[in-house]
Coordinates of C-alpha atoms in Angstrom, one line a residue:
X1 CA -5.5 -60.5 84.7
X2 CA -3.2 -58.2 83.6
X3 CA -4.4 -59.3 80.0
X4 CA -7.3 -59.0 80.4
X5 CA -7.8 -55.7 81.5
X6 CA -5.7 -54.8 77.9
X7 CA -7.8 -55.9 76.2
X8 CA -11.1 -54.1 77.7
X9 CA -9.2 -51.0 77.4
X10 CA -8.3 -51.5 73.7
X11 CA -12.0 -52.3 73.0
X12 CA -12.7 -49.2 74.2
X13 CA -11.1 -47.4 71.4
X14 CA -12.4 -49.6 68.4
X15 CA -15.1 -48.8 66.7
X16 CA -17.1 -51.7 65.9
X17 CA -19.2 -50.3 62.5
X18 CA -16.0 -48.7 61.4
X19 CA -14.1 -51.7 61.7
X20 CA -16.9 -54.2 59.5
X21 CA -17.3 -51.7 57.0
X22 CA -13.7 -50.8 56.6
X23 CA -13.6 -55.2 56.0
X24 CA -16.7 -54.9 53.7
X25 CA -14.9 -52.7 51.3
X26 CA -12.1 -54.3 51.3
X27 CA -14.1 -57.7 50.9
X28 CA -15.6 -56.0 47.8
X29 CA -12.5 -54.2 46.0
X30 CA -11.1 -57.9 46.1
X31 CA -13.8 -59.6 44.7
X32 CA -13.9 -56.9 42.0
X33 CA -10.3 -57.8 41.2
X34 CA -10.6 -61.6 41.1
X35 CA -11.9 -63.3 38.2
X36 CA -14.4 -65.2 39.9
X37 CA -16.5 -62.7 41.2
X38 CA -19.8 -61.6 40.6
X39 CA -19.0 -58.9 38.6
X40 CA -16.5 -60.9 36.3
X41 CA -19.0 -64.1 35.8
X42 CA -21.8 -61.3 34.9
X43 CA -23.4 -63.4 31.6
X44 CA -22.2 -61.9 28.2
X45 CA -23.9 -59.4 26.2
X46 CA -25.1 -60.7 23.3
X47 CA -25.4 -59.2 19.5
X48 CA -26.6 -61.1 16.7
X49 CA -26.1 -59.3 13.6
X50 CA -28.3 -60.5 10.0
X51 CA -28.0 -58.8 6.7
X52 CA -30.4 -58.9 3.7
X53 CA -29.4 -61.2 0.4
X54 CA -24.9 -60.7 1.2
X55 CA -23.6 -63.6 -0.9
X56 CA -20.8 -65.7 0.3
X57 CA -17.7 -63.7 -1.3
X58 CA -19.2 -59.9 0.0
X59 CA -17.0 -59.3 3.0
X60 CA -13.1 -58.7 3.1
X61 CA -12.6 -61.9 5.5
X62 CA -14.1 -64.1 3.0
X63 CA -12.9 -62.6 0.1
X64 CA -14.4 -59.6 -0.9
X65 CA -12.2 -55.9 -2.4
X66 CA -15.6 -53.9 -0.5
X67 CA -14.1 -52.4 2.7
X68 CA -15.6 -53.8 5.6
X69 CA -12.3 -52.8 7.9
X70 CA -14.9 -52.9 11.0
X71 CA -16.7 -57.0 9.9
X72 CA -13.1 -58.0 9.6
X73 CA -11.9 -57.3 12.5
X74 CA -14.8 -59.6 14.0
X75 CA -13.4 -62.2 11.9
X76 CA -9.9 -61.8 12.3
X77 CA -10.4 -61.4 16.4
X78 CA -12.7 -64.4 16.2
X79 CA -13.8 -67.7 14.5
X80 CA -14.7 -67.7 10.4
X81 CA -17.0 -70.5 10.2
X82 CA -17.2 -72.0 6.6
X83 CA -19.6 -74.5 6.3
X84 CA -22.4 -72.1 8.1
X85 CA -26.1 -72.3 6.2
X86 CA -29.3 -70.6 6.1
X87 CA -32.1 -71.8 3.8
X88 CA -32.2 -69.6 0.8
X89 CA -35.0 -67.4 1.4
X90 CA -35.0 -64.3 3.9
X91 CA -38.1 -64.9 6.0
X92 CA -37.7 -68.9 6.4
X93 CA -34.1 -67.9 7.5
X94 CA -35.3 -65.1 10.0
X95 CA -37.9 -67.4 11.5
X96 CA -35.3 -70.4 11.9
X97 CA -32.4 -68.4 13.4
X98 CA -35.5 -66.5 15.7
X99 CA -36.8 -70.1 17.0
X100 CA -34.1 -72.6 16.6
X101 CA -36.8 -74.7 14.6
X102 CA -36.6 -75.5 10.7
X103 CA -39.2 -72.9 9.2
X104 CA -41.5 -75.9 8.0
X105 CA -42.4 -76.7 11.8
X106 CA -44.1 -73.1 12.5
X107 CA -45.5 -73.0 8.8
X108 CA -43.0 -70.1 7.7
X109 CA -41.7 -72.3 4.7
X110 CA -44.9 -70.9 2.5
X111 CA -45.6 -67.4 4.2
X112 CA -44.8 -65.0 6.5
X113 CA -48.2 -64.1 7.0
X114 CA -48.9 -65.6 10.1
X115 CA -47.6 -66.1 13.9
X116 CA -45.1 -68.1 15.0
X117 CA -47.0 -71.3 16.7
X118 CA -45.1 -74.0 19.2
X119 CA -42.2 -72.1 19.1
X120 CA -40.1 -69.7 21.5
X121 CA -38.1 -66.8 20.2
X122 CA -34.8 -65.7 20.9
X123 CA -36.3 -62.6 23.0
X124 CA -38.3 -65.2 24.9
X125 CA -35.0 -67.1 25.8
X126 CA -33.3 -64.1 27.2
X127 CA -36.2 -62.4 28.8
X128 CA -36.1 -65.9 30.8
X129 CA -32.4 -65.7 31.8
X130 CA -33.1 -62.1 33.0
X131 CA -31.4 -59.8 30.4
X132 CA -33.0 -56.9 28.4
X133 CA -34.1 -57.5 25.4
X134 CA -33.9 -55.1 21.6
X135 CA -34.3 -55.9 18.1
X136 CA -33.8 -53.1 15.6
X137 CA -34.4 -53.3 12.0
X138 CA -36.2 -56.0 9.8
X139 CA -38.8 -59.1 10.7
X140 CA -40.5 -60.1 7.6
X141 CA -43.7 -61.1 9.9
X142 CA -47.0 -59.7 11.0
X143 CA -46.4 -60.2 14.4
X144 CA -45.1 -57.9 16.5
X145 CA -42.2 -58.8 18.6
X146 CA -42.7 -56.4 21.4
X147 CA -45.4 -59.6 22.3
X148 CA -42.7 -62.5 21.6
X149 CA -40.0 -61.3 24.4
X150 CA -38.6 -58.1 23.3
X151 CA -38.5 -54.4 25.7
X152 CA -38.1 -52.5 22.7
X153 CA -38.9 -53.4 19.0
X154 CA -38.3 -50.6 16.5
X155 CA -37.7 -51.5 12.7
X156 CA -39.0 -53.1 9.3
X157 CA -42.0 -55.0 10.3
X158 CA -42.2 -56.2 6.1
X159 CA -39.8 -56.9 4.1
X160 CA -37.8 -54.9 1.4
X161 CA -38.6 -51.0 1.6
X162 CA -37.0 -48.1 0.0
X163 CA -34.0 -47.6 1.9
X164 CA -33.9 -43.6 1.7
X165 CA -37.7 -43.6 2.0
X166 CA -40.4 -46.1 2.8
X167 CA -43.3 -43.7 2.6
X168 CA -44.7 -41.1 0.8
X169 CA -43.4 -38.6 -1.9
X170 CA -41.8 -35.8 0.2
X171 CA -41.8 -31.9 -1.1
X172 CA -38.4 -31.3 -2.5
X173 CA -37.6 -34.9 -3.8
X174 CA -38.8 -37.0 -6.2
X175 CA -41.5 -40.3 -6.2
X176 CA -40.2 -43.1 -3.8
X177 CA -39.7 -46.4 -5.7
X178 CA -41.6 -49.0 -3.7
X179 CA -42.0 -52.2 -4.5
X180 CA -45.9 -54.0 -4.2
X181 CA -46.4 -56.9 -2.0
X182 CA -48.0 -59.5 -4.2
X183 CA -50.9 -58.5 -6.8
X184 CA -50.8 -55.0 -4.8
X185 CA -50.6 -52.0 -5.6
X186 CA -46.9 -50.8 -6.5
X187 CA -47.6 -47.7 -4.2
X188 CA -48.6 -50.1 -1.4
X189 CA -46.7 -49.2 1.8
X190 CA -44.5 -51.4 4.0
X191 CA -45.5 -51.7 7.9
X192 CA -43.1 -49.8 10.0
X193 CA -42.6 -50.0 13.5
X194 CA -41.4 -47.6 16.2
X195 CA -41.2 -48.8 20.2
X196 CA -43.8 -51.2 19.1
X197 CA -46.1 -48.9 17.5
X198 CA -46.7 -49.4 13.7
X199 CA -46.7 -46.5 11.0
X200 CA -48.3 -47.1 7.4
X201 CA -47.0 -45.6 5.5
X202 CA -43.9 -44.5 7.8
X203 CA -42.3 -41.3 5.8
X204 CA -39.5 -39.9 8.0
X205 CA -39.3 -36.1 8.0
X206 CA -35.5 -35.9 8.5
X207 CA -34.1 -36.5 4.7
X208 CA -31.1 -37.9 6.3
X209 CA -33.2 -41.3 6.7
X210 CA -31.4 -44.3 5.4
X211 CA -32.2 -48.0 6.9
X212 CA -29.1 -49.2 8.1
X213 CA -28.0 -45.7 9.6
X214 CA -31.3 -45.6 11.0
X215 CA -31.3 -49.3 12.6
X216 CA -28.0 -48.5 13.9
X217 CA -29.5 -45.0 15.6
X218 CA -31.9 -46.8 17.2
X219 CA -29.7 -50.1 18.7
X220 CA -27.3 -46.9 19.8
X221 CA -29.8 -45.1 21.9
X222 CA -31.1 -48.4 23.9
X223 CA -27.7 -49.5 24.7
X224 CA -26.5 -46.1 25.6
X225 CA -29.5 -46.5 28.7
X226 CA -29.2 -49.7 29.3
X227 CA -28.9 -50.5 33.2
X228 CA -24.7 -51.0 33.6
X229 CA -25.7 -54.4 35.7
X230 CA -28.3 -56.0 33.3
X231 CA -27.0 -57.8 30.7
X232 CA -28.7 -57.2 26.8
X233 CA -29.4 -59.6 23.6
X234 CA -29.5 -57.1 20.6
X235 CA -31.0 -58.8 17.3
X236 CA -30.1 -55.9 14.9
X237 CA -31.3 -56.9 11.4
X238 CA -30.9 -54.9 8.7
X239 CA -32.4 -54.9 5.4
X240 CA -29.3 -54.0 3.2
X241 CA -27.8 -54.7 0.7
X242 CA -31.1 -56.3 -0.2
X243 CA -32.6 -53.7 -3.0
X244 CA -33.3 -51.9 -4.1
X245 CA -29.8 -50.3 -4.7
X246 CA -29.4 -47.3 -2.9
X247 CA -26.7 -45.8 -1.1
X248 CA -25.2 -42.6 -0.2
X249 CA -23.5 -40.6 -3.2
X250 CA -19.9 -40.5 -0.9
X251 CA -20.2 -44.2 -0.4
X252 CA -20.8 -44.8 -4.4
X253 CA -17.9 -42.6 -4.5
X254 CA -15.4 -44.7 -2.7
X255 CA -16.2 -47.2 -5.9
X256 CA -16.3 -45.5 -8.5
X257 CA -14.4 -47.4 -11.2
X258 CA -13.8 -50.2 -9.1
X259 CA -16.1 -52.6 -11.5
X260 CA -15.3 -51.7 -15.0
X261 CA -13.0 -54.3 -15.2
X262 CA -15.8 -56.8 -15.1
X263 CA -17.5 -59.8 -13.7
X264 CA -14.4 -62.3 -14.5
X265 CA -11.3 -60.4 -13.1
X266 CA -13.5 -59.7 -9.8
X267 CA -14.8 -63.6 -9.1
X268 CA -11.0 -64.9 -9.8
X269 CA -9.8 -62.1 -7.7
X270 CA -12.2 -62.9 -4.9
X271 CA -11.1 -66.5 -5.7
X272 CA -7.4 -66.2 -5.1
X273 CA -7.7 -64.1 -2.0
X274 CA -10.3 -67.0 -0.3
X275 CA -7.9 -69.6 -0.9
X276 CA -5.0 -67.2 0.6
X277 CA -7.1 -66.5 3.7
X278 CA -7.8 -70.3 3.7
X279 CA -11.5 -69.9 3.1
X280 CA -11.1 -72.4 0.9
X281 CA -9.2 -75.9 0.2
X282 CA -5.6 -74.5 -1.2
X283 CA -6.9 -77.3 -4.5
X284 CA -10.0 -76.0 -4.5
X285 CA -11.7 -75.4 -7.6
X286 CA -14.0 -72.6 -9.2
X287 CA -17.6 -73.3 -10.3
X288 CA -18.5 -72.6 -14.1
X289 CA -18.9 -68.7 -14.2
X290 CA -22.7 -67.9 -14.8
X291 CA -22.2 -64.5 -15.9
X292 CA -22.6 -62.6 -18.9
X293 CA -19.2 -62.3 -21.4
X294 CA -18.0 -58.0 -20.2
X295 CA -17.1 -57.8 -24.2
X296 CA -20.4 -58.5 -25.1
X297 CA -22.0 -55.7 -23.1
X298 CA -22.4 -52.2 -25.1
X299 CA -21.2 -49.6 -23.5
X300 CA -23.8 -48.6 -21.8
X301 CA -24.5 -52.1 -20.6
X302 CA -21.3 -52.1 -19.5
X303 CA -22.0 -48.6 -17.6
X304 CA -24.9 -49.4 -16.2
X305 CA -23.5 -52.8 -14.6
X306 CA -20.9 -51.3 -13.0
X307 CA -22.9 -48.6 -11.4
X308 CA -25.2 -51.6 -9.8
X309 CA -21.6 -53.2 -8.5
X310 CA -20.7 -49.4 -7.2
X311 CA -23.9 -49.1 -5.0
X312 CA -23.9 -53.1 -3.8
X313 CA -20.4 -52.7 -2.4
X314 CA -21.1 -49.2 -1.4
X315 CA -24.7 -50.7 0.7
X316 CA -22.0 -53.3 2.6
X317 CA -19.1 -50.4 3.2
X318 CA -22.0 -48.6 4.8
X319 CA -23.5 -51.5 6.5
X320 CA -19.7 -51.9 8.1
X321 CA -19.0 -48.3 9.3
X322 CA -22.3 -48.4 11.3
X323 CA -21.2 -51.9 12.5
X324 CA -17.7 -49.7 14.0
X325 CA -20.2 -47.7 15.9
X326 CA -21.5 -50.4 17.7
X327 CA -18.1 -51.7 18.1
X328 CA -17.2 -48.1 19.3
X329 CA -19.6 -47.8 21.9
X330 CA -19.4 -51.3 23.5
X331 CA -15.6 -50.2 23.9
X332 CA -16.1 -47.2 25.4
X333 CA -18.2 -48.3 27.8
X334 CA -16.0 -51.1 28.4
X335 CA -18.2 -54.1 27.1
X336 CA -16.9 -54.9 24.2
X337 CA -14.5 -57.7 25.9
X338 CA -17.7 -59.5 27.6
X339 CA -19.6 -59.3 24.0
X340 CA -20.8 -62.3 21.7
X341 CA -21.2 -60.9 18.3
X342 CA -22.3 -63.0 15.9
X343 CA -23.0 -61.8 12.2
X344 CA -24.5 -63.4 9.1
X345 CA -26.2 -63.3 6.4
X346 CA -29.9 -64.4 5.5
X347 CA -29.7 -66.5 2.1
X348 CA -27.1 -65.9 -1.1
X349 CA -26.3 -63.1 -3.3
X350 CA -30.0 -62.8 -4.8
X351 CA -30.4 -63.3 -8.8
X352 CA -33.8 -61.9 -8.7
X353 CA -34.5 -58.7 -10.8
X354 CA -37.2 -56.5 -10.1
X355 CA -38.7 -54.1 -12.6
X356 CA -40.8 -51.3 -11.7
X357 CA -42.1 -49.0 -13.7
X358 CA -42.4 -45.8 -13.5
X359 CA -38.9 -45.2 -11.8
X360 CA -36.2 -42.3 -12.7
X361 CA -33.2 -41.3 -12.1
X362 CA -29.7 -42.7 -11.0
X363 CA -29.1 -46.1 -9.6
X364 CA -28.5 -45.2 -6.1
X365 CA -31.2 -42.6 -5.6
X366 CA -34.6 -42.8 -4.1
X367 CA -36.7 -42.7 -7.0
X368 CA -35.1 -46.0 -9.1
X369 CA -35.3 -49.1 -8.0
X370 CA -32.6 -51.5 -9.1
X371 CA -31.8 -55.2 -8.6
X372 CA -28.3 -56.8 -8.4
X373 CA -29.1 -59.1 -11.4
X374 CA -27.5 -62.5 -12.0
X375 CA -24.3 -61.8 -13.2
X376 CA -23.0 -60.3 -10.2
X377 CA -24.7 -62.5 -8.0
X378 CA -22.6 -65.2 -9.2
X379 CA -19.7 -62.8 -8.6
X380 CA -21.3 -62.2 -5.0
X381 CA -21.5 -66.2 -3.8
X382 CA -18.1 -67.0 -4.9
X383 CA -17.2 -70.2 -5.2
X384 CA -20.1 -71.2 -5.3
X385 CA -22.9 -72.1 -7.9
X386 CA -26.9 -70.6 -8.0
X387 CA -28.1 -67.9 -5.6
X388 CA -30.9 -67.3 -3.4
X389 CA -33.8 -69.5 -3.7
X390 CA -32.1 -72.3 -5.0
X391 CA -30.7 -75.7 -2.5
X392 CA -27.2 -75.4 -3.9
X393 CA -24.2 -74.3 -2.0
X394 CA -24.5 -70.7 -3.7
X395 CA -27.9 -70.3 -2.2
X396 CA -27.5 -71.5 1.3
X397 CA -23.7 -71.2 2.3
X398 CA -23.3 -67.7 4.9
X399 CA -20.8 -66.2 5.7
X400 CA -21.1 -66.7 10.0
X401 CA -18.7 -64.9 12.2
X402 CA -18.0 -65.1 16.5
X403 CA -16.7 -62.4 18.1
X404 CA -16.2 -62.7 22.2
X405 CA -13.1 -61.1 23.3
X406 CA -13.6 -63.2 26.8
X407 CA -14.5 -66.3 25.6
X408 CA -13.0 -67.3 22.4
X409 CA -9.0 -68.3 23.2
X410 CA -7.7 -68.8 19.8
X411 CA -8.4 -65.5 17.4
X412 CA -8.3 -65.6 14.1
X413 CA -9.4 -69.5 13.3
X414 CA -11.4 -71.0 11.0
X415 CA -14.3 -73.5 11.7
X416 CA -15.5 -76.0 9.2
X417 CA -18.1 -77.9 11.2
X418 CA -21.4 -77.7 9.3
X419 CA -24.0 -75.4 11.5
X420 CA -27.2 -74.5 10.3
X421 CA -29.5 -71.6 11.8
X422 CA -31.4 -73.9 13.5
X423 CA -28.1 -74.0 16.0
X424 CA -28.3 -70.6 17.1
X425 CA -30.6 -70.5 19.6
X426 CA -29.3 -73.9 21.0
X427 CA -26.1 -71.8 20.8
X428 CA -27.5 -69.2 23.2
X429 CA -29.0 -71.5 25.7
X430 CA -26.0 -73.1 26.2
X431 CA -23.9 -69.9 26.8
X432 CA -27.4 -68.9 29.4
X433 CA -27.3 -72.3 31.0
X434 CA -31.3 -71.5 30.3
X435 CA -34.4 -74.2 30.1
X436 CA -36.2 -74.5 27.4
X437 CA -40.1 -74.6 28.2
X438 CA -42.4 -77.3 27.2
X439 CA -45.4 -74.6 27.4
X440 CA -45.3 -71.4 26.6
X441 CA -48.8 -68.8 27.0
X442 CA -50.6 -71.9 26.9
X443 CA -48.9 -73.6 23.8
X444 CA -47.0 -77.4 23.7
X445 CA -43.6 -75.8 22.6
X446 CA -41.4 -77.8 19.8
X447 CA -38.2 -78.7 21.3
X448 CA -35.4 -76.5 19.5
X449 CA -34.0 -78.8 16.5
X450 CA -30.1 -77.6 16.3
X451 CA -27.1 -78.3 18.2
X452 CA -25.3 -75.6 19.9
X453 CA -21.7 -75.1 18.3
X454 CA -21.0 -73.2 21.5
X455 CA -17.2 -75.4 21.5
X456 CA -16.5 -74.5 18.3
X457 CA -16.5 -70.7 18.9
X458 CA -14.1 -71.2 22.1
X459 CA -12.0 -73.1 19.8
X460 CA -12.9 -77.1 20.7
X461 CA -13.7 -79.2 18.3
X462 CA -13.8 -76.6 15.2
X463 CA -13.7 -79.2 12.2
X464 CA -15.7 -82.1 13.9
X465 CA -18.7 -83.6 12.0
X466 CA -22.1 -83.0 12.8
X467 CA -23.6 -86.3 13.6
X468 CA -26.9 -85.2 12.7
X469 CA -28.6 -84.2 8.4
X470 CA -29.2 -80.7 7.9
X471 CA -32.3 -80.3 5.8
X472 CA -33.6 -77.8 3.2
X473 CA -37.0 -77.3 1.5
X474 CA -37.7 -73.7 0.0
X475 CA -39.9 -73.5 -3.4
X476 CA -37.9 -75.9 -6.5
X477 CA -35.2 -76.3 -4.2
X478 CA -34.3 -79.7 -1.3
X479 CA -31.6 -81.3 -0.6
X480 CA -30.3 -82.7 2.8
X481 CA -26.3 -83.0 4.2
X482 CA -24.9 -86.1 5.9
X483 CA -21.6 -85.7 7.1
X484 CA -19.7 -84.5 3.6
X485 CA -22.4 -85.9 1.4
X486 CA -25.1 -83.8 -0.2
X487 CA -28.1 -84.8 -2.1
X488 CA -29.4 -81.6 -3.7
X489 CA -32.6 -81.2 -6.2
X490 CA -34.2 -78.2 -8.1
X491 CA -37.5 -78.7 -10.0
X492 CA -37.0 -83.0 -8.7
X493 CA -33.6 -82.8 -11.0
X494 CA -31.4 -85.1 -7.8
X495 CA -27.4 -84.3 -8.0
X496 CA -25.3 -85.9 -5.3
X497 CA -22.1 -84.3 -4.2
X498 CA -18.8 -85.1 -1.9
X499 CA -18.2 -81.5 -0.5
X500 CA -15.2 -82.6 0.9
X501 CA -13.8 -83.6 -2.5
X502 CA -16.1 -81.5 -4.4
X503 CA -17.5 -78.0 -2.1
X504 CA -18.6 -76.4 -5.4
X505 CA -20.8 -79.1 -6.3
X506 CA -19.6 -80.1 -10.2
X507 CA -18.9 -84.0 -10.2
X508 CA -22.6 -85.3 -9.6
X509 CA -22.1 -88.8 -8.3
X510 CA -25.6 -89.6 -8.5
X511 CA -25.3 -92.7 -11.0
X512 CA -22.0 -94.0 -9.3
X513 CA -23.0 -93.5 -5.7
X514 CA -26.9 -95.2 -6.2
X515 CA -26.4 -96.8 -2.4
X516 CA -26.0 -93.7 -1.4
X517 CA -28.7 -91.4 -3.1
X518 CA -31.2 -94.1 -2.1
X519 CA -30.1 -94.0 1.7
X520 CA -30.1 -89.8 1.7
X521 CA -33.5 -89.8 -0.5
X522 CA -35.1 -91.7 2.1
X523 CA -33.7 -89.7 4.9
X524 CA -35.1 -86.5 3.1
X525 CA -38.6 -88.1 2.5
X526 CA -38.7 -88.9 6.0
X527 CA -38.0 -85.3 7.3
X528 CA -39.9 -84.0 4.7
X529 CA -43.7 -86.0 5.3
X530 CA -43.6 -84.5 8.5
X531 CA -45.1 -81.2 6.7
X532 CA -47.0 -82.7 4.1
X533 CA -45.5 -81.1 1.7
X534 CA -43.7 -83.1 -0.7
X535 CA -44.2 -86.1 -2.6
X536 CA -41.5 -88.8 -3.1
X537 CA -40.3 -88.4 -6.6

């Protein structure tokens, strides 16, 4: 009794709402803490980063003298894949790594001219596991991907544009150097896009514009806003260093010099330092150089080669210090630790030369339009042979970096596993746990062709084989990869290579191997009559 009456009396003096809330809080600062809560197991921010026509060799992880301090530290804090693809063309790459599909199953293997039918984009797959969505920067499309799954589109709706300009003449400077989209008009001007709304022509008032600080800007401002309890997919896609050349004259500056000493001195250089960084097999070898002899070059041949070199590396040191300020913010705001980055490239160091006429002035400026050229393209895709366009290794092979503070264990490994674009999206899901529809506004959606190499970027099973060919068609250029084998063709010439014992494809085995070609030329015919677009030959 005597009990009992205790314990009415100390009743009396608790507060009931006090006492559950003071429990709620603590309930909540303890969950905060543990590793399992809510807050912890909030999905990852997500960044996938594309450049424009970087060849294999262009970075400092894989090789490169450019300084790209920022890029590195992605690589060294995360997973260097080396046997990474795309398929040798910027806009069938963009559509693949956008749908997870080979570009000949939504028709972008001939144009870019058209929507993407069948398929789901990236923004699509996010916007389903509830995260907010950007892209910034280039598409290469007509279709506008504020209506394919992304809040906020702002960017490069075309594809190459002058970087310090892509409109009209403004007072005070001299004529833009544009370049005309197929029997066009040279002047004709590139579709630009802002929140969704397009601008032809787009001429920015500030003369501060340049694409990739402008990209940047943009991506900036929506994470800056973005809800602290939403998670966000950024697609940030520039268009450098795609040309033309241009840079900023402090950039070019920071290389000035740096090339005179020639095509040969820089590929063996970038050579050495791959194999150090174990890039590359310690035995590896070193394709036939395709460039020009330096002695043979007058002086201002010479001159003018080197300048090209200047503003190409000076295009990537910019494309990095913009990549710090993502970096930067994400840390500040304390996300960088709960951040997928993944950054790659769209096809090889490009060989094509565009001449305009009509343009002035110094490479680098707004009013001259100047291509790379061949000789430092085969600098740029070191080891490798060919370029962009073409089915070879030099056309095809990307650099492909993972950066996830939280989720990658081991730092600083190196994945050889073959992965294609087609895997990224697969990739994604996997890290989402997402479905992936069978109908989507009233279309029979193609299941995603790639495999997600989600393991390999936590650090399991980094040098497995993929059980599964990898398959290219783009203009001359097919070839499919089976394991280390790799039937390649360009204008219906078949080589057949053992990149395990051969990754810069020299020793053609096609007349010793002829059990072999047979088996991977029917494999490749069988892909490829899906499309109707090639003939056995």
């Amino acid at each position: 009794m005597v009990q009992v009456m205790l314990s009415l009396k100390i009743l009396r003096f608790v507060n009931y709402r006090n006492c559950i809330l003071t429990i709620a809080l603590i309930l909540l600062l303890i969950f905060t803490k543990c590793d399992n809560s809510p807050i912890a197991l909030q999905p990852p921010n997500v960044i996938l980063i594309l450049v424009d026509d970087m060849g294999f060799s262009d970075i400092g992880a894989y090789g490169s003298e450019i300084e790209t301090p920022n890029i590195d530290r992605l690589a060294f804090d995360g997973v260097r894949f080396t046997n990474a693809y795309n398929t040798s063309k910027c806009f069938p790459s963009r559509a693949c790594i956008l749908t997870g599909l080979y570009s000949q199953q939504i028709g972008y293997h001939h144009t870019f001219r058209l929507k993407m039918q069948n398929a789901i984009t990236l923004g699509e797959l996010f916007k389903s596991a509830g995260y907010t969505t950007f892209w910034s920067g280039k598409h290469h499309s007509i279709e506008n991907p504020i209506t394919r799954g992304f809040d906020h589109y702002s960017g490069l709706l075309d594809g190459a544009s002058n970087h310090f300009n892509p409109g009209v003449k403004r007072t005070g400077e001299g004529q833009p150097a544009q370049k005309g989209w197929m029997k066009r008009s040279p002047t004709t001007y590139r579709n630009w896009v802002i929140e969704g709304e397009v601008f032809n022509p787009y001429t920015p008032k500030s003369k501060d514009f340049y694409t990739t600080d402008v990209f940047t800007n943009y991506a900036l401002n929506w994470i800056n806003k973005i809800d602290e309890k939403k998670s966000f997919f950024l697609y940030l896609a520039y268009t450098a260093p795609h040309d033309p050349l241009m840079a900023w004259p402090e950039d070019i500056e920071k290389y000035k010099d740096r090339y005179s000493i020639g095509y040969k001195k820089i590929r063996q250089d970038r050579f050495k330092k791959q194999k150090e960084l174990g890039i590359i097999p310690k035995d590896a070898s070193l394709s036939d150089p395709a460039y020009k002899d330096w002695g043979s070059l007058s002086n201002g041949e010479r001159a003018e080669e080197s300048r090209a070199m200047e503003v190409y590396a000076a295009m990537i040191d910019r494309l990095d210090q913009n990549i710090g300020k993502i970096i930067s913010m994400l840390e500040d705001k304390g996300k960088l630790d709960n951040t997928l980055i993944v950054f790659t490239s769209d096809n090889g160091g490009s060989s094509e030369v565009v001449n305009l006429s009509g343009g002035t002035g110094e490479i680098g400026a707004l009013t001259n339009w100047k291509s790379l050229g061949k000789s430092w393209a085969n600098v740029s895709n070191t080891p490798y042979r060919e370029y962009k366009n073409w089915s070879h290794e030099g056309g095809i092979k990307t650099p492909l970096i993972a950066f996830w503070p939280k989720g990658i264990k081991h730092k600083n490994t190196i994945a050889s596993t073959p992965i294609h674009f087609i895997d990224v999206l697969p990739t994604f899901q996997d890290i989402l746990k997402a479905e992936y529809p069978k109908i989507l506004n009233g279309q029979n959606i193609i299941p995603a062709d790639g495999k997600s190499f989600l393991s390999a970027i936590k650090g399991e099973n980094q040098n497995d084989e993929r059980a599964t060919p990898i398959f290219w068609q783009w203009r001359n250029g097919k070839a499919i990869r089976d394991r280390d084998w790799k039937l390649v063709s360009n204008k219906n010439k078949w080589e057949l290579y053992n990149l395990k014992e051969d990754p810069i494809e020299e020793n053609d085995l096609l007349e010793k191997e002829t059990e072999k070609t047979e088996y991977l030329k029917k494999e490749y015919f069988n892909w490829a009559k899906q499309f109707d677009f090639d003939k056995k030959d």
